[in-house]
Amino acid sequence: MTVGIVSYGAYIPRYRIKTEEIAKVWGGDAEILKNGLKVFEKSVPDVDEDAATIAVSAARNAVNRVGLDTQRIGAVYTGSESHPYAVKPTSTIVAEAVGASPDMTAADFEFACKAGSAAVQVCMGLVGSGMIDLGLAIGADVSQGAPNDALEYTAAAGGAAYVIGNKESELIAIIEDTYSFTTDTPDFWRRESQHYPSHGGRFTGDPGYFRHVTSGAKGLLKKMGTKPEDYDYAVFHQPNGKFPERAAQMLGFTKEQIKPGLVVPRLGNTYSGSCLMGIAATLDIAKPGDRIFATAYGSGAGSDAFSIRVTDKIEEFRGKVPTVEELLADPIYLDYGKYAHHKGKINFG
Amino acid sequence: MTVPRFWREQQSRYNLVGSHCKTCGNYYYPIRNLCPECRRDGDMEQYKFKGTGKIVTCTVTHTTSDEFNDLVPYALAIVELDEGAKLTTQIVDEPEKVAIGKRVHSVFRKLGSDGDSGIIYYGTKFELDKE
Amino acid sequence: MREVAIVGAKTTEFGELWEKSLRDIVVEAGVGAIEDAGISGEDIDMMYVGNMSGGKFIEQEHLGALIADYSGLAKGLNVPSTRVEAACASGGLALRQAIQAVASGYSNVAIAAGAEKMTDIDGSGVTDALAAAADREWEGIQGATFPGIYAMIAKLHMAQYGTTSEQLAAVAVKNHENGMNNPIAQFKSKLTIEQVLKSIMVSDPLHILDCSPVSDGAAAVIVVPADEAHKYTDTPIYIKASAQASDTIALHDRRDITTLDASVAAGKRAYEMAGLTPKDINFVEVHDCFTIAEICAIEDLGFFEKGKGGPASLAGETALNAKISVNPSGGLKSTGHPVGATGVKQAVEAVHQLRGEAGKRQVNGAKYGMTHNVGGSGATAVVHIFSNER
């Protein structure tokens, strides 16, 4: 059965902090950091925003884009590594807030930065088997990076939501196939009750990100018998600006192919939202018939690769909700004090 | 706020569900079972507001109770929804931009929580339309 | 319906009464009023206690019985005692209950007390307790504090009528001027417009000096049938009108955000009942919980045209013995605002003024005095008119 994207929506908080502002606090060299990470600023949530509000905002943009009858949604899965509750689902909040409750199923996902793409895959399975009519898959995070950790320069806030369906006539993009590559590789983790994640430093690179992203991508290309040049665009998980560029190069994709989806320099890493945000930014500009290759990566570790083909239907729903570019525009810059406040780093006792 | 008290009004809080009286045509937020205009002659139905409106009056609060202390300074406003009902809401933009007459739309935000271990309350606030 | 008079009145000192409990101050006010009336506890057959939030401020409910007990009116005498609550209008309502009880013949000697002990909890707790006078579910949950709610009235009043921060400040300055001559006042200090404008902002445009303070205090009056008043005193003060009105609990549901329709309605009913007009009133104790509230009050009660309250205040038309003496006591701003006590304290001030006992703050030739007590942002209003002539 054909499955694909009925709609999608993104959400990015309006606040940003520049790399220079963080570097200033820790005496870091902003130029070296910017050059090394290729992240120039990152999004920061408002004081009253969290992964649930971001998931709802992205999901509402997705359903409003196509004027969806949300009672058709049979499953809501939210992927995040910053779910507001350790126990109590984010997805029920989303389901209620988009009007999908109560005839549906829901659960929260966690797989570092690829929990959102895992949710997409599960929805593909459910709509593909005919178990449900439509599935809502979301990746949303208010990512945490410990003060003066490398992650502090990239850990951002944002999310993207996808409505997955099986009626070819209503798909704005067909998901041609998907493939995953998963091993037990502890390159990044956060223990119960810890505020900030820990990571294996440079171990997150080759054994983590690059091995899994390239293996996942190659697996899908091989499974489908396609080549990088068969695609108009490509999106790779973007923990920083450098990794996706190198992964693309290793796989034979060009800088032009990844350009529209490479939002990390102005956004930072939205973790579970990262790859899904890149796909959303690419869909915003893709034309009917375009093919998009995407690979999400989650530490721990695994990758989910997707082959997407845009349909004629996409043109019907332009301009109804903000594009990723529009969400990136007109930011409000914070100083470190305000940033610390927004991120809940100030203890009110 | 307690969990059942909040949960009972969740549809109004999450999705701006109020009431519309089919007799007098008035809209109310939140849900009212009796039309204050028509009383027993009223015929109330639930209505989901579009979530757009304009600021009738506003203030920026600098001193508040512990519950809202992490938000100061925050903008508070009375918003008249396009259907006619009015409500009190925080405006999540930079306080100095909030002014009488400006157009706003609803957003989904945290309203508060019962301390660090209690329930988190979500609901609707408003944001200025882009000019 | 019988005509009614006040024959005894007493207010305790208002302020931060660290050494005194709620029980202490109510007994002080009650005993004072009884002594003023020259009666004894045995004469009292009904008791009403205005109190907004004993439950939040001192974790004590069932205040009617508690206060009867500590006043020596419970054990043995078993005087019926009822706690009355309408947020900051609780005191005014307690008085109205006593008046109704005596007027109807159910009571021959009733005591109406008002009391609040606010300083036993911290500032945040007070802010939260007071926020319960608004709509907790649909105003409070959004972070609407009381200063925040009145600030929204002020902001719109400014936009609609050109009212200025200076005009608001003039209200506080005038009330401090009067309060300096009131022995029970919490703040007996002179204030300047500049001081008000330079004080910290609580909720734009209301500065801290636009707000009435957090206070402890109690007040009590003795209410009897007018026909019997001379049994107790040579100077009874007659109740010419007792009126009350309600409006929506939430400010956003009002017909007009800058008009307290409950004040307008209660005022109209009171004037009608007394057969008087605003021109006949020599002084008015209005509910100036915030400076904007006094401006709205003098407009809503018909002393000034809507929108003219600000300029009138700045021009000194509301000063002692000016066009109309507004808040000769110093109002809530300078005297203090122990919420449940305020409505009764206003009546005590009216009694002192109409007896000619107000000293340096005496309103010349006072014959008719009005009190105006508001609950919440205007969901309840109570208006009384008093006179020294029957």
PDB file of C-alpha atoms in Angstrom, chain B residues 32 56-59 76-79 86-88, chain C residues 133-136 138-140 144-157 247-261 292 296 375-379:
ATOM      1  CA  ARG B  32     -21.686  28.537  30.336  1.00  0.00           C
ATOM      2  CA  VAL B  56      -9.164  45.829  24.664  1.00  0.00           C
ATOM      3  CA  THR B  57      -6.874  46.770  27.525  1.00  0.00           C
ATOM      4  CA  CYS B  58      -3.564  45.557  28.921  1.00  0.00           C
ATOM      5  CA  THR B  59      -0.913  45.899  31.587  1.00  0.00           C
ATOM      6  CA  LEU B  76      -1.688  40.670  30.637  1.00  0.00           C
ATOM      7  CA  ALA B  77      -4.639  41.730  28.532  1.00  0.00           C
ATOM      8  CA  ILE B  78      -8.346  41.556  28.027  1.00  0.00           C
ATOM      9  CA  VAL B  79      -8.858  40.274  24.507  1.00  0.00           C
ATOM     10  CA  LYS B  86     -13.878  38.644  25.951  1.00  0.00           C
ATOM     11  CA  LEU B  87     -11.288  36.897  28.084  1.00  0.00           C
ATOM     12  CA  THR B  88      -8.266  37.653  30.243  1.00  0.00           C
TER      13      THR B  88
ATOM     14  CA  ALA C 133     -11.647  37.758  44.781  1.00  0.00           C
ATOM     15  CA  ALA C 134     -11.411  37.718  40.990  1.00  0.00           C
ATOM     16  CA  ASP C 135     -12.306  34.757  38.779  1.00  0.00           C
ATOM     17  CA  ARG C 136      -9.703  32.208  39.838  1.00  0.00           C
ATOM     18  CA  TRP C 138     -10.344  32.466  34.110  1.00  0.00           C
ATOM     19  CA  GLU C 139      -8.448  35.487  35.411  1.00  0.00           C
ATOM     20  CA  GLY C 140      -6.192  34.232  38.187  1.00  0.00           C
ATOM     21  CA  ALA C 144      -4.042  38.314  36.815  1.00  0.00           C
ATOM     22  CA  THR C 145      -3.277  39.820  40.221  1.00  0.00           C
ATOM     23  CA  PHE C 146      -5.499  42.508  41.736  1.00  0.00           C
ATOM     24  CA  PRO C 147      -3.123  45.308  40.858  1.00  0.00           C
ATOM     25  CA  GLY C 148      -2.999  43.752  37.357  1.00  0.00           C
ATOM     26  CA  ILE C 149      -6.771  43.821  37.005  1.00  0.00           C
ATOM     27  CA  TYR C 150      -7.112  47.421  38.223  1.00  0.00           C
ATOM     28  CA  ALA C 151      -4.152  48.360  36.035  1.00  0.00           C
ATOM     29  CA  MET C 152      -6.158  47.178  33.020  1.00  0.00           C
ATOM     30  CA  ILE C 153      -9.039  49.429  34.134  1.00  0.00           C
ATOM     31  CA  ALA C 154      -6.553  52.296  34.505  1.00  0.00           C
ATOM     32  CA  LYS C 155      -4.933  51.695  31.120  1.00  0.00           C
ATOM     33  CA  LEU C 156      -8.280  51.793  29.331  1.00  0.00           C
ATOM     34  CA  HIS C 157      -9.468  54.794  31.386  1.00  0.00           C
ATOM     35  CA  ASP C 247     -21.849  42.482  38.478  1.00  0.00           C
ATOM     36  CA  THR C 248     -19.863  39.819  36.602  1.00  0.00           C
ATOM     37  CA  ILE C 249     -17.070  38.279  38.627  1.00  0.00           C
ATOM     38  CA  ALA C 250     -14.541  38.705  35.802  1.00  0.00           C
ATOM     39  CA  LEU C 251     -13.581  42.165  34.632  1.00  0.00           C
ATOM     40  CA  HIS C 252     -13.547  41.014  31.005  1.00  0.00           C
ATOM     41  CA  ASP C 253     -17.274  40.215  31.066  1.00  0.00           C
ATOM     42  CA  ARG C 254     -18.348  43.720  32.125  1.00  0.00           C
ATOM     43  CA  ARG C 255     -20.554  45.950  29.995  1.00  0.00           C
ATOM     44  CA  ASP C 256     -17.896  48.669  30.227  1.00  0.00           C
ATOM     45  CA  ILE C 257     -14.474  47.929  31.685  1.00  0.00           C
ATOM     46  CA  THR C 258     -13.940  51.438  33.089  1.00  0.00           C
ATOM     47  CA  THR C 259     -17.361  51.682  34.748  1.00  0.00           C
ATOM     48  CA  LEU C 260     -18.202  49.617  37.802  1.00  0.00           C
ATOM     49  CA  ASP C 261     -21.874  49.050  37.037  1.00  0.00           C
ATOM     50  CA  ILE C 292      -7.819  54.401  39.694  1.00  0.00           C
ATOM     51  CA  CYS C 296     -13.908  55.376  38.870  1.00  0.00           C
ATOM     52  CA  GLY C 375     -15.643  43.505  46.358  1.00  0.00           C
ATOM     53  CA  GLY C 376     -13.228  42.195  43.733  1.00  0.00           C
ATOM     54  CA  SER C 377     -12.864  44.380  40.682  1.00  0.00           C
ATOM     55  CA  GLY C 378     -16.485  45.491  41.021  1.00  0.00           C
ATOM     56  CA  ALA C 379     -18.506  42.291  41.215  1.00  0.00           C
TER      57      ALA C 379
END
